[in-house]
Coordinates of C-alpha atoms in Angstrom, one line a residue:
M29 CA 85.6 11.8 12.5
L30 CA 88.1 12.8 9.8
I31 CA 89.9 16.1 9.3
N32 CA 92.4 16.8 6.5
C33 CA 96.1 17.4 7.1
T34 CA 96.7 21.2 6.6
N35 CA 99.8 20.4 4.6
C36 CA 99.2 17.3 2.4
R37 CA 95.4 17.0 2.8
T38 CA 95.6 13.4 3.8
P39 CA 92.4 12.4 5.8
L40 CA 93.3 12.0 9.5
Q41 CA 91.1 9.9 11.7
L42 CA 90.6 11.4 15.2
P43 CA 90.8 8.9 18.1
P44 CA 88.4 9.1 21.1
G45 CA 89.2 12.1 23.3
A46 CA 91.3 13.7 20.6
P47 CA 93.5 16.6 21.6
S48 CA 93.5 20.0 20.0
T49 CA 96.2 19.0 17.6
V50 CA 97.0 15.9 15.5
R51 CA 100.1 14.8 13.7
C52 CA 100.0 13.6 10.1
A53 CA 101.7 10.1 9.6
I54 CA 102.6 10.9 6.1
C55 CA 104.2 14.4 6.1
Q56 CA 104.5 14.9 9.9
P57 CA 103.2 18.5 10.3
I58 CA 100.7 19.1 13.1
S59 CA 97.1 20.2 12.3
Q60 CA 94.8 22.1 14.6
V61 CA 91.5 20.4 15.5
T62 CA 88.8 23.0 15.4
V63 CA 85.8 20.7 15.5
A64 CA 84.7 19.5 18.9
V65 CA 84.6 15.7 19.3
A66 CA 82.0 14.2 21.6
D67 CA 83.2 11.5 24.0
D68 CA 80.0 9.4 24.3
N69 CA 77.9 7.3 22.0
R70 CA 80.7 6.7 19.5
S71 CA 80.0 4.2 16.8
S72 CA 82.5 1.4 16.2
T73 CA 81.7 1.6 12.5
P74 CA 84.6 3.1 10.5
P75 CA 84.1 6.5 8.9
P76 CA 83.0 6.5 5.3
P77 CA 85.7 7.4 2.7
L78 CA 85.8 10.9 1.5
P79 CA 84.4 11.5 -2.0
W80 CA 86.8 11.7 -4.9
P81 CA 88.8 13.9 -5.4
Y82 CA 90.2 14.5 -1.9
H83 CA 90.3 18.3 -2.2
Q84 CA 93.6 18.7 -4.2
T85 CA 96.8 17.1 -5.3
P86 CA 99.2 16.3 -2.4
A87 CA 101.7 19.0 -1.6
G88 CA 104.7 19.3 0.7
P89 CA 107.3 16.8 1.8
I90 CA 105.4 13.6 1.2
P91 CA 106.3 10.6 -0.9
N92 CA 106.0 10.6 -4.7
V93 CA 105.3 14.3 -5.2
Q94 CA 107.7 14.3 -8.2
G95 CA 106.8 10.9 -9.7
R96 CA 104.0 9.0 -11.4
K97 CA 104.6 5.8 -9.4
R98 CA 103.8 5.2 -5.8
A99 CA 103.3 2.2 -3.6
V100 CA 102.2 1.1 -0.1
I101 CA 103.9 -2.1 1.2
C102 CA 102.7 -3.7 4.4
G103 CA 104.3 -6.7 6.1
I104 CA 103.1 -7.8 9.6
A105 CA 104.9 -10.5 11.6
Y106 CA 102.7 -10.2 14.8
K107 CA 105.8 -10.6 16.9
N108 CA 105.5 -12.0 20.4
T109 CA 102.0 -13.4 19.7
N110 CA 100.7 -16.9 18.9
M111 CA 100.0 -15.5 15.4
F112 CA 103.7 -15.0 14.6
L113 CA 104.6 -15.1 10.9
K114 CA 108.2 -15.5 9.9
G115 CA 108.2 -14.4 6.3
C116 CA 106.0 -11.3 6.0
I117 CA 108.6 -8.6 6.7
N118 CA 111.0 -10.3 4.4
D119 CA 108.2 -10.3 1.8
A120 CA 107.8 -6.6 2.3
K121 CA 111.5 -5.8 1.9
C122 CA 111.7 -7.9 -1.2
M123 CA 108.7 -6.2 -2.8
R124 CA 110.3 -2.8 -2.1
Y125 CA 113.5 -4.1 -3.8
L126 CA 111.5 -5.4 -6.8
L127 CA 109.6 -2.1 -7.3
T128 CA 112.7 0.1 -7.0
K129 CA 115.2 -2.0 -9.0
R130 CA 113.0 -3.7 -11.5
F131 CA 110.2 -1.3 -12.0
H132 CA 112.0 2.0 -11.2
F133 CA 109.8 3.2 -8.4
P134 CA 111.5 6.1 -6.6
E135 CA 112.5 5.2 -3.0
D136 CA 110.6 8.1 -1.6
S137 CA 107.4 7.1 -3.5
I138 CA 107.0 4.0 -1.3
V139 CA 105.3 4.0 2.1
M140 CA 106.6 1.0 4.1
L141 CA 104.6 -0.3 7.0
T142 CA 106.2 -3.0 9.2
E143 CA 107.0 -3.6 12.8
D144 CA 110.6 -2.9 12.1
E145 CA 110.0 0.8 11.2
A146 CA 111.3 3.3 13.7
D147 CA 108.6 5.8 13.0
P148 CA 105.5 4.9 15.0
Y149 CA 103.3 6.2 12.2
R150 CA 104.7 3.5 9.9
I151 CA 103.7 0.7 12.3
P152 CA 100.9 -1.4 10.6
T153 CA 98.1 -0.5 12.9
K154 CA 94.6 -0.2 11.5
A155 CA 94.7 3.6 11.5
N156 CA 98.1 3.8 9.8
M157 CA 97.1 1.2 7.2
M158 CA 93.9 3.1 6.3
M159 CA 95.8 6.4 6.2
A160 CA 98.4 4.9 3.8
M161 CA 95.6 3.6 1.5
Y162 CA 94.0 7.0 1.4
W163 CA 97.4 8.5 0.5
L164 CA 98.0 6.0 -2.2
V165 CA 95.1 7.1 -4.4
Q166 CA 95.0 10.8 -3.3
G167 CA 95.7 13.2 -6.2
C168 CA 96.5 10.4 -8.7
Q169 CA 96.4 11.4 -12.4
P170 CA 96.1 9.7 -15.8
G171 CA 99.3 7.6 -16.4
D172 CA 100.0 6.9 -12.7
S173 CA 100.9 3.4 -11.6
L174 CA 100.0 2.4 -8.0
V175 CA 100.8 -0.7 -6.1
F176 CA 99.4 -2.1 -2.8
H177 CA 101.1 -5.1 -1.3
F178 CA 100.0 -6.8 1.9
S179 CA 101.7 -9.8 3.6
G180 CA 100.2 -10.9 6.9
H181 CA 97.1 -12.5 8.3
G182 CA 93.7 -12.5 6.5
S183 CA 90.4 -13.6 7.9
Q184 CA 86.7 -13.5 7.3
Q185 CA 83.7 -12.1 9.2
R186 CA 80.0 -12.5 8.8
N187 CA 78.4 -10.2 6.2
Y188 CA 74.8 -8.9 6.9
S189 CA 74.3 -6.7 3.9
G190 CA 73.6 -9.5 1.4
E191 CA 76.5 -8.4 -0.8
E192 CA 78.6 -11.6 -0.3
A193 CA 77.4 -14.8 -2.0
D194 CA 79.1 -16.9 0.7
G195 CA 77.8 -14.7 3.5
F196 CA 81.3 -13.6 4.6
D197 CA 83.4 -10.4 4.2
E198 CA 87.1 -10.9 3.7
T199 CA 89.4 -9.0 6.0
L200 CA 93.0 -7.9 6.6
V201 CA 94.3 -8.3 10.2
P202 CA 96.2 -5.2 11.3
L203 CA 98.6 -5.3 14.2
D204 CA 96.1 -3.8 16.7
Y205 CA 93.1 -5.8 15.5
E206 CA 92.2 -6.9 19.0
T207 CA 91.3 -3.4 20.0
Q208 CA 90.6 -1.6 16.7
G209 CA 89.1 -4.5 14.6
M210 CA 90.0 -5.8 11.2
I211 CA 90.0 -4.0 7.8
V212 CA 87.0 -5.2 5.9
D213 CA 86.9 -5.7 2.1
D214 CA 84.2 -3.1 1.8
E215 CA 86.6 -0.5 3.3
I216 CA 89.4 -1.5 1.0
N217 CA 87.1 -1.3 -2.0
A218 CA 85.8 2.1 -1.0
T219 CA 89.3 3.5 -0.3
L220 CA 91.4 2.0 -3.1
V221 CA 89.0 1.0 -5.8
R222 CA 86.0 3.2 -6.2
P223 CA 87.9 6.6 -6.2
L224 CA 90.3 5.5 -9.0
P225 CA 90.0 7.9 -11.9
P226 CA 90.4 7.2 -15.7
G227 CA 94.0 6.5 -16.8
V228 CA 95.2 5.3 -13.4
R229 CA 96.2 1.7 -12.8
L230 CA 96.4 -0.1 -9.4
H231 CA 98.0 -3.5 -8.9
A232 CA 97.2 -5.2 -5.6
L233 CA 99.2 -8.1 -4.2
M234 CA 97.4 -9.8 -1.3
D235 CA 99.5 -12.5 0.3
C236 CA 97.2 -13.6 3.1
C237 CA 94.5 -16.2 3.9
H238 CA 90.9 -15.8 2.5
S239 CA 92.2 -13.2 0.0
G240 CA 90.5 -14.2 -3.2
T241 CA 88.1 -11.3 -3.3
A242 CA 89.8 -9.1 -0.7
L243 CA 89.3 -6.0 -2.8
D244 CA 85.7 -6.9 -3.6
L245 CA 86.3 -6.4 -7.3
P246 CA 83.5 -7.3 -9.8
Y247 CA 85.2 -10.1 -11.7
L248 CA 87.3 -13.1 -10.8
C249 CA 89.4 -15.0 -13.4
R250 CA 88.6 -18.7 -12.6
M251 CA 91.2 -21.1 -14.0
V252 CA 89.1 -24.2 -14.8
S253 CA 91.8 -26.5 -16.0
E254 CA 95.6 -27.0 -15.6
T255 CA 96.0 -26.3 -19.3
G256 CA 95.1 -22.6 -18.7
H257 CA 91.5 -22.4 -19.8
Y258 CA 89.7 -19.8 -17.8
V259 CA 86.3 -18.1 -17.4
W260 CA 85.5 -14.8 -15.8
E261 CA 83.1 -15.1 -12.8
D262 CA 80.7 -12.2 -12.2
H263 CA 81.0 -11.2 -8.5
R264 CA 79.0 -8.1 -8.6
P265 CA 76.7 -7.9 -5.6
M266 CA 73.0 -8.8 -6.2
T267 CA 72.2 -5.7 -4.1
G268 CA 73.4 -3.5 -7.0
T269 CA 76.2 -1.9 -5.0
W270 CA 78.9 -0.6 -7.3
K271 CA 82.3 -2.2 -6.6
G272 CA 84.2 -0.9 -9.7
T273 CA 86.3 2.2 -10.2
S274 CA 85.6 5.7 -11.3
G275 CA 87.2 4.9 -14.7
G276 CA 90.6 3.6 -13.5
E277 CA 91.9 0.0 -13.7
V278 CA 92.5 -2.4 -10.8
I279 CA 94.0 -5.8 -11.1
S280 CA 94.7 -7.9 -8.0
F281 CA 96.7 -11.1 -7.4
S282 CA 95.6 -12.9 -4.3
G283 CA 97.4 -15.8 -2.5
C284 CA 94.4 -18.0 -2.4
D285 CA 90.6 -18.4 -2.8
D286 CA 88.2 -17.0 -0.2
H287 CA 87.8 -20.4 1.4
Q288 CA 91.5 -21.2 1.4
T289 CA 94.6 -20.3 3.5
S290 CA 97.9 -18.9 2.3
S291 CA 101.2 -20.3 3.5
D292 CA 104.1 -18.7 5.3
T293 CA 106.6 -21.4 4.3
T294 CA 110.1 -22.6 3.6
A295 CA 108.9 -25.0 1.0
L296 CA 109.5 -22.7 -2.0
S297 CA 112.8 -21.1 -1.0
K298 CA 114.2 -24.2 0.8
V299 CA 116.1 -21.8 3.0
T300 CA 113.9 -19.2 4.8
N301 CA 110.2 -18.4 5.3
T302 CA 108.4 -16.4 2.7
G303 CA 104.9 -15.9 1.7
A304 CA 104.2 -18.5 -1.0
M305 CA 102.4 -16.0 -3.2
T306 CA 105.0 -13.2 -2.9
F307 CA 107.8 -15.7 -3.6
S308 CA 106.1 -17.1 -6.7
F309 CA 105.2 -13.6 -8.0
I310 CA 108.8 -12.5 -7.8
Q311 CA 110.1 -15.8 -9.2
A312 CA 107.8 -15.4 -12.2
I313 CA 109.1 -11.9 -12.9
E314 CA 112.8 -12.9 -12.4
S315 CA 112.4 -16.0 -14.6
G316 CA 110.9 -14.0 -17.5
Q317 CA 107.4 -15.6 -17.1
A318 CA 105.6 -12.3 -16.5
T319 CA 104.9 -11.4 -20.1
T320 CA 101.0 -11.4 -19.8
Y321 CA 98.7 -11.7 -16.8
G322 CA 97.8 -15.2 -17.8
N323 CA 101.4 -16.3 -18.0
I324 CA 102.3 -14.9 -14.6
L325 CA 99.1 -16.3 -13.0
N326 CA 99.9 -19.8 -14.4
S327 CA 103.5 -19.5 -13.4
M328 CA 102.6 -18.7 -9.8
R329 CA 100.0 -21.4 -9.6
H330 CA 102.4 -24.0 -11.0
A331 CA 105.2 -23.0 -8.6
I332 CA 102.9 -23.4 -5.6
R333 CA 101.2 -26.6 -6.9
S334 CA 104.5 -28.3 -7.5
V335 CA 105.6 -28.0 -3.9
G336 CA 105.5 -31.5 -2.4
T337 CA 105.0 -33.2 -5.8
N338 CA 108.3 -32.6 -7.5
G339 CA 110.2 -30.7 -4.9
G340 CA 108.9 -27.2 -5.8
G341 CA 111.0 -24.2 -4.9
V342 CA 113.4 -22.5 -7.2
P343 CA 113.5 -24.6 -10.4
A344 CA 116.7 -25.9 -11.9
G345 CA 118.3 -23.4 -14.2
A346 CA 116.3 -20.5 -12.7
P347 CA 118.2 -17.2 -12.9
N348 CA 120.3 -16.5 -9.8
T349 CA 119.4 -12.8 -9.6
N350 CA 120.1 -10.3 -6.8
L351 CA 116.4 -10.4 -5.9
M352 CA 116.2 -14.2 -5.7
N353 CA 119.4 -14.2 -3.5
M354 CA 117.6 -11.6 -1.2
L355 CA 114.6 -13.9 -0.9
L356 CA 116.7 -16.9 -0.2
S357 CA 118.8 -15.2 2.5
G358 CA 116.3 -12.9 4.1
G359 CA 114.1 -13.0 6.7
S360 CA 104.9 -22.5 9.0
V361 CA 104.6 -24.7 6.7
S362 CA 107.4 -26.6 5.1
G363 CA 108.1 -29.5 2.8
H364 CA 104.5 -30.6 1.9
L365 CA 101.8 -29.8 -0.5
L366 CA 100.5 -26.3 -0.4
K367 CA 96.8 -26.2 -0.9
Q368 CA 96.3 -22.7 -2.2
E369 CA 95.5 -21.4 -5.6
V370 CA 96.5 -17.9 -6.6
Q371 CA 93.5 -15.8 -7.9
L372 CA 93.3 -12.9 -10.2
T373 CA 90.4 -10.3 -9.9
A374 CA 89.8 -7.1 -11.8
N375 CA 87.3 -4.3 -12.2
E376 CA 86.7 -5.4 -15.8
T377 CA 87.3 -8.5 -17.9
F378 CA 90.1 -8.8 -20.4
D379 CA 92.0 -11.5 -22.3
V380 CA 94.6 -12.6 -19.8
Y381 CA 96.8 -14.1 -22.5
T382 CA 97.1 -11.1 -24.7
K383 CA 97.1 -8.3 -22.1
P384 CA 100.8 -7.4 -21.4
F385 CA 101.8 -7.3 -17.7
F386 CA 103.5 -4.2 -16.6
I387 CA 103.6 -2.0 -13.4

């Protein structure tokens, strides 16, 4: 079940056998639990998202109370497991640098979830990730700019509702997936997409495997030639389930198509592991290729496609910016062709070559 934090109104999911108090991961105050929680016959199905709006605009000492920009950045390395990824936390740190230095996001408007965080409520568990997503859209108003970035493992699981043409839901893999399960695209859509009100824009950057339609958005921009010709594919479920927003705008860049895998690789930087999609996204912005959504998409796809054919990586003459230096010095694939194609999905169609890119 869910209760709302008494201070910031963030929905808090109560674990089995919940005590009489629960601490909010966002603003830290403790809320009293006044509703009894049964210990038996619990369903493993995640609770449905709260209807929009979630009571009121956030208040108290939580991120972004003073600004119109906010972001959730999640990087998971899965340390000490056979799923270890070397570049994901580096991706997360570089995305935070990009948002604060290039796009002027206030430092305290960004919720960072990695295994390196000292606060246990900022560790990328399923509960913490879901709570951060709730926070991201809570109380947003016209003119707000939101960003959700995920670098980690993605997967798929069988869909039984008939909403997926290929029969599979796309999933994000939280740190505690073995006990709490994965985060399904339906949950992401219901939490980040459907509540978004008019005048609010959300950019999602999904650097993980099987991520093409990870937000379950209605339309996918399919590049049908290397010259940049594209068509919009209609991915609205035949069941009639609404997967769009409540008037807001959502545009998502994904590391690969639903049937593909995304690389954690040294092939682009030549120095350290990074997510191929995150690296190519930052490179496109730093090199001045991010004028329109079509230009940035083609730049990312070209950078990844070129790996193993003409050397790939940072092109000759590319600007040696602080952010590129950070990527090259920060911190399992290397040195061969990357078989992934960056995808763009959205809640509505548009001309990708005339629509300016901005966050």
